[in-house]
Short mmCIF file of N, CA and C in Angstrom, two decimals:
data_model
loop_
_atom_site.label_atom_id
_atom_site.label_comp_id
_atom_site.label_asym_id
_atom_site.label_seq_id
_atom_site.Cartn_x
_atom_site.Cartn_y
_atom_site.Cartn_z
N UNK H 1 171.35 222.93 146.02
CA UNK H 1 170.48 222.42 147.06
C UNK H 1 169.33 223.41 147.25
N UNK H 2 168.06 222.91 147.72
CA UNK H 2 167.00 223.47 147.63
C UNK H 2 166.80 224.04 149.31
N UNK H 3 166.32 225.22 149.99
CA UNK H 3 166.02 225.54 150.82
C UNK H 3 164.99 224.40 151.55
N UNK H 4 164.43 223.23 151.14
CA UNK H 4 163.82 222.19 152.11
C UNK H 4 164.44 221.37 152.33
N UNK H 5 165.70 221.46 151.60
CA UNK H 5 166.80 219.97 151.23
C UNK H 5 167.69 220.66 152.37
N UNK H 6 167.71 222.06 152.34
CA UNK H 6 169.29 222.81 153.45
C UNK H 6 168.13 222.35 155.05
N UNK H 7 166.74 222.76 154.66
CA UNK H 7 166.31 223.08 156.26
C UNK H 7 166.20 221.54 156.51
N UNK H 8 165.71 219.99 155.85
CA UNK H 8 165.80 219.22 155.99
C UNK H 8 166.90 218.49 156.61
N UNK H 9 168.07 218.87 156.26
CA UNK H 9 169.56 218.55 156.53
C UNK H 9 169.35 219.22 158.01
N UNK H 10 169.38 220.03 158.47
CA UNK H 10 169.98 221.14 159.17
C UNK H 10 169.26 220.10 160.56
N UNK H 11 167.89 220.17 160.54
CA UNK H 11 166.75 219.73 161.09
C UNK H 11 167.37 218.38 161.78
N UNK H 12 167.75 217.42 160.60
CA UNK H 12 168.34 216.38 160.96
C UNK H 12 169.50 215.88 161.93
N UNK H 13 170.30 217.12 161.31
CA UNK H 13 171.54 216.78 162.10
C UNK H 13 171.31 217.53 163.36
N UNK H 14 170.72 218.72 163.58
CA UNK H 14 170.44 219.21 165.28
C UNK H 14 169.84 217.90 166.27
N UNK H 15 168.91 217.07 165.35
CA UNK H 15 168.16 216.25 166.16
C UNK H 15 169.11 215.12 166.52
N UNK H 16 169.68 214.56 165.78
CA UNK H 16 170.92 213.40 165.53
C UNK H 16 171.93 214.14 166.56
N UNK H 17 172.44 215.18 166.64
CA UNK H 17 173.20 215.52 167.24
C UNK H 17 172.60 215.56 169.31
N UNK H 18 171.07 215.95 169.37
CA UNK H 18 171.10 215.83 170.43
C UNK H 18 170.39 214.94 171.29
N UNK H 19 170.33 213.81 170.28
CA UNK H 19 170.33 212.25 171.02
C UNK H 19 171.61 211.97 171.02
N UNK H 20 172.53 212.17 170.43
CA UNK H 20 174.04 211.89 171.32
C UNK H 20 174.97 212.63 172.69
N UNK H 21 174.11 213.97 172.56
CA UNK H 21 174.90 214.76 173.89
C UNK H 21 173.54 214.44 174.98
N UNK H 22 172.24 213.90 174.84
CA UNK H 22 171.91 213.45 175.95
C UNK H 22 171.75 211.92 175.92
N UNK H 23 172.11 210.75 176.08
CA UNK H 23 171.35 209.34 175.38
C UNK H 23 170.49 208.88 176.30
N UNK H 24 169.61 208.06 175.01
CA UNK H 24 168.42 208.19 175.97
C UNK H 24 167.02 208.37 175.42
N UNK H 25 167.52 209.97 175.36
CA UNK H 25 165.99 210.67 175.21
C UNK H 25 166.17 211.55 173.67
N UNK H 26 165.03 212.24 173.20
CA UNK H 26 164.95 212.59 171.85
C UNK H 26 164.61 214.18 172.14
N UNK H 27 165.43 214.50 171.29
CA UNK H 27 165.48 216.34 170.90
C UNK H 27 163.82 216.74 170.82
N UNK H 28 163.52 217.45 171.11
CA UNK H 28 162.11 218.30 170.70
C UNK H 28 162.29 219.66 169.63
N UNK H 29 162.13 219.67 168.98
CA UNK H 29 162.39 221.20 167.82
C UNK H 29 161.49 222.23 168.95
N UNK H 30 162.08 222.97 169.60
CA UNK H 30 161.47 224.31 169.93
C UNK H 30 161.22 225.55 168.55
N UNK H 31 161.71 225.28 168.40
CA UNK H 31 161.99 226.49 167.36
C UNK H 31 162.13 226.36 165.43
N UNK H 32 160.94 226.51 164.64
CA UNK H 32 161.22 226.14 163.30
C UNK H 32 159.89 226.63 162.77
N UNK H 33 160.45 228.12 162.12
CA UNK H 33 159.42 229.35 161.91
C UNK H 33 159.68 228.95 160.10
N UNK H 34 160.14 227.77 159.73
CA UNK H 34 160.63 227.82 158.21
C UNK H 34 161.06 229.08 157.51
N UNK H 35 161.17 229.31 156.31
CA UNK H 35 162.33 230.22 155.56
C UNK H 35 161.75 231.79 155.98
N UNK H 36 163.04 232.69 156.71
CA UNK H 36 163.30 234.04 156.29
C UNK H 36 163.89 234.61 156.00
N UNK H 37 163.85 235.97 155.34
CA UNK H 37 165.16 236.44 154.64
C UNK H 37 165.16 237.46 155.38
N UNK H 38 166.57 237.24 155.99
CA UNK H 38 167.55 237.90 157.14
C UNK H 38 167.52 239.04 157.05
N UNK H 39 167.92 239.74 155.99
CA UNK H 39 167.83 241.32 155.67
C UNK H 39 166.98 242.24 155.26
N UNK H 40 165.56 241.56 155.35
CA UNK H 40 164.37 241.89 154.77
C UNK H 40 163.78 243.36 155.51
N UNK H 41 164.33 243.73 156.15
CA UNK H 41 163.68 244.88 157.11
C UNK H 41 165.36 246.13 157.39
N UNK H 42 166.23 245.32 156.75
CA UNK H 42 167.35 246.09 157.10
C UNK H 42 168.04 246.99 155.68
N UNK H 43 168.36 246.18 154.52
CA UNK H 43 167.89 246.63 153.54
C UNK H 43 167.46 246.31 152.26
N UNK H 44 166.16 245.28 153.00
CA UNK H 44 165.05 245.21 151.85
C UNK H 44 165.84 243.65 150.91
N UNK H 45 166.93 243.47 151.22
CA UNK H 45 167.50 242.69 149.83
C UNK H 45 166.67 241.57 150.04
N UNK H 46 166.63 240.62 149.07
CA UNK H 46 165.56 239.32 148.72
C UNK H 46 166.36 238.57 147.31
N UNK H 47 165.83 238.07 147.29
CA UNK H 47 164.83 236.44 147.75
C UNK H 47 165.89 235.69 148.41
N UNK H 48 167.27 236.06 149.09
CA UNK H 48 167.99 234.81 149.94
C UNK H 48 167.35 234.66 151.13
N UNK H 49 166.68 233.43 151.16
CA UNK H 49 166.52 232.87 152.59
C UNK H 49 167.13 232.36 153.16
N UNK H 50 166.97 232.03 155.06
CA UNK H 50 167.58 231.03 155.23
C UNK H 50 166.64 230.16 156.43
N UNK H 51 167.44 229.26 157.04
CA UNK H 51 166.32 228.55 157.81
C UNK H 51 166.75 228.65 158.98
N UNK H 52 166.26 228.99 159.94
CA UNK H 52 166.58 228.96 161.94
C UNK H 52 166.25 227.66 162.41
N UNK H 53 166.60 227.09 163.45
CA UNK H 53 165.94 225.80 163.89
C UNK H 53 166.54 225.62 164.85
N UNK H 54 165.63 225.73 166.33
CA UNK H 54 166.49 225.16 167.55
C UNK H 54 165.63 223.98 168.38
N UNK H 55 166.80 223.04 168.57
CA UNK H 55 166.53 222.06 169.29
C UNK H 55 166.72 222.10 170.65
N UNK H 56 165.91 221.90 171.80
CA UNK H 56 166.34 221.31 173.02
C UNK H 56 166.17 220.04 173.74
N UNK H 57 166.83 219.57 174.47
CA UNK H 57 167.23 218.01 175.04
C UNK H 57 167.43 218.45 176.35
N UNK H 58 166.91 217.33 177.33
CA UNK H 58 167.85 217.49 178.67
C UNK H 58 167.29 216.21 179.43
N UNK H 59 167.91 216.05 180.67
CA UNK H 59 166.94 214.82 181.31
C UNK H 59 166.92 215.81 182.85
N UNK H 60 166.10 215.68 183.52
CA UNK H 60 165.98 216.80 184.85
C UNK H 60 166.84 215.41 185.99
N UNK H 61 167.16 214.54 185.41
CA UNK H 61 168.05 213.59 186.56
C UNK H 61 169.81 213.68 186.15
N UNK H 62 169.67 214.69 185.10
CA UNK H 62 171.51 214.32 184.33
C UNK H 62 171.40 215.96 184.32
N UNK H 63 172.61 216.65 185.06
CA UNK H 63 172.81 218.10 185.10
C UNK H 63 174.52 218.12 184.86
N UNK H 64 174.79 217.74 183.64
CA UNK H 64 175.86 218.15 183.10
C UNK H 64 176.19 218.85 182.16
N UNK H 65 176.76 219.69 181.41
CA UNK H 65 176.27 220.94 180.60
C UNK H 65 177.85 220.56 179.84
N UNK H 66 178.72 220.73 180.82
CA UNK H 66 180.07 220.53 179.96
C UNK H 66 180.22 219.26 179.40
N UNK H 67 179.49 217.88 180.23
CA UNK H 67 179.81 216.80 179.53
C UNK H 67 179.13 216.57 178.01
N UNK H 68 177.80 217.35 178.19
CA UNK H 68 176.92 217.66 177.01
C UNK H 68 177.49 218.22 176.03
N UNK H 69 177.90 219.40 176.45
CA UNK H 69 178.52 219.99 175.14
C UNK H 69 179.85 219.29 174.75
N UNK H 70 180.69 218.62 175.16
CA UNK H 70 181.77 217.91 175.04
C UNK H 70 181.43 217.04 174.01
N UNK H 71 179.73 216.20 174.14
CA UNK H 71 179.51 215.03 173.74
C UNK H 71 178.91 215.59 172.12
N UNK H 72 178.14 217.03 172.21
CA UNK H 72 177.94 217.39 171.04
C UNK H 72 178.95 217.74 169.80
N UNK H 73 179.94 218.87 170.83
CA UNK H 73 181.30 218.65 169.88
C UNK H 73 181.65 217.27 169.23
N UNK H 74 181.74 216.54 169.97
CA UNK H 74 182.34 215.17 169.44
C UNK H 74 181.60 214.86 168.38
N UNK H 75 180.19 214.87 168.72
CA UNK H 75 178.68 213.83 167.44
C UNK H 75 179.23 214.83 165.96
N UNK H 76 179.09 216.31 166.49
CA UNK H 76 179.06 217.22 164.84
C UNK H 76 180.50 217.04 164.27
N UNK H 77 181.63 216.78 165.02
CA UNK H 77 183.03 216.70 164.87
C UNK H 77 183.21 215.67 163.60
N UNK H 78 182.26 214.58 164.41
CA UNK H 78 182.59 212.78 163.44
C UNK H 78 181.02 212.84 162.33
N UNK H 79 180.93 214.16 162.37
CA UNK H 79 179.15 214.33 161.06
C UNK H 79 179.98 214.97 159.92
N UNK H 80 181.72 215.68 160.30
CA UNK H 80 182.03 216.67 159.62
C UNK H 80 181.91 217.91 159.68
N UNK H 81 181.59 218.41 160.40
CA UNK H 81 181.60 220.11 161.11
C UNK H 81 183.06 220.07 161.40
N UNK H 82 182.89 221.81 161.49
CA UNK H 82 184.62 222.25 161.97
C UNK H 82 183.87 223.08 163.12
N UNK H 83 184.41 222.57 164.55
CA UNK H 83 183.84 223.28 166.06
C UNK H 83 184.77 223.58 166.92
N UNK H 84 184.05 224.34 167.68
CA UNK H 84 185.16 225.07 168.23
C UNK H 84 184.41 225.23 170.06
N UNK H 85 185.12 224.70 171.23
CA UNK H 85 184.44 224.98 172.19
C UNK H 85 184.82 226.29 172.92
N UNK H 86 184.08 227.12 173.42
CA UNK H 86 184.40 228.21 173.70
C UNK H 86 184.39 228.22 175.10
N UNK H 87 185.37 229.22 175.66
CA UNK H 87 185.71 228.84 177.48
C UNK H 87 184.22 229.45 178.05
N UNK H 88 184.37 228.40 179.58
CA UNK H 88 183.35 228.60 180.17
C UNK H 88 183.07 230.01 180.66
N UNK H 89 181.70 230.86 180.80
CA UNK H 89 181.60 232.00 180.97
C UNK H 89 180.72 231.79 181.75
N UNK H 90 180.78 232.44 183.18
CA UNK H 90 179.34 232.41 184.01
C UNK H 90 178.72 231.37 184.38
N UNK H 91 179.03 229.84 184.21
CA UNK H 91 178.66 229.16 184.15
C UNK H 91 177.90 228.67 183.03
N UNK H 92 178.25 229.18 181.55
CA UNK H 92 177.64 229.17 179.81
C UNK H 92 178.73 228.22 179.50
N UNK H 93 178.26 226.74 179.01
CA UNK H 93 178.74 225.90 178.08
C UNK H 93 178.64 226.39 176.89
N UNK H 94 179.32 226.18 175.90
CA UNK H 94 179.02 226.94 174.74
C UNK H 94 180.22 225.78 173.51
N UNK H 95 179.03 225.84 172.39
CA UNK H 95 180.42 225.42 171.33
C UNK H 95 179.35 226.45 169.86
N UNK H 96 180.40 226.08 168.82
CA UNK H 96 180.30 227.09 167.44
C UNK H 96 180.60 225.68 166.56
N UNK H 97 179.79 225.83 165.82
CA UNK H 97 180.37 224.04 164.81
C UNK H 97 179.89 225.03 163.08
N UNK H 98 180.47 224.59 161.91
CA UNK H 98 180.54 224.93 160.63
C UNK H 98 180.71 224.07 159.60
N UNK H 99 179.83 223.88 158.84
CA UNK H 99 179.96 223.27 157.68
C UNK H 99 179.13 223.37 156.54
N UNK H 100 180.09 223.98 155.70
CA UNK H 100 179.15 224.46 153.89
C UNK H 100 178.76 225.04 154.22
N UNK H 101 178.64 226.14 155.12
CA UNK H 101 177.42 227.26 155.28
C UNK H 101 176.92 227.44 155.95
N UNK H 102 176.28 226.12 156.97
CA UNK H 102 175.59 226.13 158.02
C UNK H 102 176.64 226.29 159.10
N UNK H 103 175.44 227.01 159.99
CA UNK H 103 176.53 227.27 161.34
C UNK H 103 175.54 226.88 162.66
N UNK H 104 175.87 226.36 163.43
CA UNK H 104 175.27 225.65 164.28
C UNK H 104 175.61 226.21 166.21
N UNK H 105 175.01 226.73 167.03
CA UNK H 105 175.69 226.81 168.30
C UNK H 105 175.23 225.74 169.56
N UNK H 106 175.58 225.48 170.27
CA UNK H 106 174.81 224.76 171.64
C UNK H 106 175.37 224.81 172.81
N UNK H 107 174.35 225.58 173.63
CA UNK H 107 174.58 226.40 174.52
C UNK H 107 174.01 225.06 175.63
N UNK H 108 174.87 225.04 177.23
CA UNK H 108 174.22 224.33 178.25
C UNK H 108 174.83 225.33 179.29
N UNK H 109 174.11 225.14 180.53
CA UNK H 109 174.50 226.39 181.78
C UNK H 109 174.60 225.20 182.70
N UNK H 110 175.28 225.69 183.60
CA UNK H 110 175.80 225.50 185.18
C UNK H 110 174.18 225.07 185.87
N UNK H 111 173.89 223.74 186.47
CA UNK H 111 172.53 224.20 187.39
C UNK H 111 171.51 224.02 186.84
N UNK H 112 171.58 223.87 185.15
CA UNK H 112 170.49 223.81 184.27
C UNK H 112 170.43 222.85 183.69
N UNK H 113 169.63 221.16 183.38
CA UNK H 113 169.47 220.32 182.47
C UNK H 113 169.07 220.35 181.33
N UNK H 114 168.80 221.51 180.73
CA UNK H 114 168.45 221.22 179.68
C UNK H 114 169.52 222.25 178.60
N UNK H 115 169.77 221.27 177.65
CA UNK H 115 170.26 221.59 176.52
C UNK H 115 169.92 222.47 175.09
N UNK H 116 170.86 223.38 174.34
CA UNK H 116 169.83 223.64 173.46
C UNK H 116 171.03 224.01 172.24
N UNK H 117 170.52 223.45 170.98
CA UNK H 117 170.77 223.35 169.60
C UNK H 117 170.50 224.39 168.84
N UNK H 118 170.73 225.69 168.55
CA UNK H 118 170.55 226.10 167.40
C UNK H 118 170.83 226.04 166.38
N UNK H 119 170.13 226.04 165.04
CA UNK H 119 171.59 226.40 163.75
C UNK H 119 170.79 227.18 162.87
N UNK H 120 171.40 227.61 161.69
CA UNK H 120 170.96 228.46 160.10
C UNK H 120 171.32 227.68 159.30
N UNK H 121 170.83 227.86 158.68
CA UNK H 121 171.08 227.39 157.06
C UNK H 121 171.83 228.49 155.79
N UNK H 122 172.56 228.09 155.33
CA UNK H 122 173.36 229.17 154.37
C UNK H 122 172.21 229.82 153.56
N UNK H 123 172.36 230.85 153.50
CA UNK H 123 171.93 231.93 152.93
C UNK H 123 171.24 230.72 151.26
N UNK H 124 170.09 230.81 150.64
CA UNK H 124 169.42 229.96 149.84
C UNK H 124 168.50 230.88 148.58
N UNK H 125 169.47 230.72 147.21
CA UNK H 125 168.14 231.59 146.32
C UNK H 125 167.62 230.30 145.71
N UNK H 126 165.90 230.41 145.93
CA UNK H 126 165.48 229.37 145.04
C UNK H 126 165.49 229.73 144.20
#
């Protein structure tokens, strides 16, 4: 797979994923700086890239964070991810989802409507 084919995928399923934990309304990509290589300043290694990409969703009339993340677990669960929800902290919704490489988190808070999608893309030599 090609690093536009991993960030293409990745892209897709954050967005797919968070028209199902809010319905309704459509994900916005906050975040999609396309390919860097992770270790490039730490030590120097190259050419593996990978891709960052975060999505956020929310509606300012729906302030549910656990039902959200409940509903995201579920969407990446039945896409094929392996997820995992992590206990509430501080009022931090939180899940961890995995598959082939990619790793995905989505974080919602207590008080806060809006939702948010990150993921990577597996490490990529073109």
């Amino acid at each position: 797979m090609t690093l536009t084919q991993a960030r293409d995928f990745l892209r897709a399923e954050l967005l797919a994923v968070a028209a199902v934990a809010v319905p309704g309304l459509d994900g916005v990509v906050a975040h999609d700086p396309g390919p860097v290589n992770p270790r490039a300043m730490s030590d120097g290694r190259g050419p593996a890239t990978i891709c960052s990409i975060t999505v956020e969703t929310g509606d300012p009339a729906v302030v549910d964070p656990a039902g959200q993340v409940a509903a995201a677990a579920a969407a990446l669960t039945s896409r094929g991810w392996e997820t995992e929800i992590a206990p509430v902290e501080g009022g931090h919704h939180s899940l961890a989802a995995r598959r082939d490489g990619y790793e995905v988190a989505v974080h919602g808070w207590d008080g806060d409507w809006r939702l948010t999608l990150a993921g990577e893309t597996p490490e990529i030599t073109d």
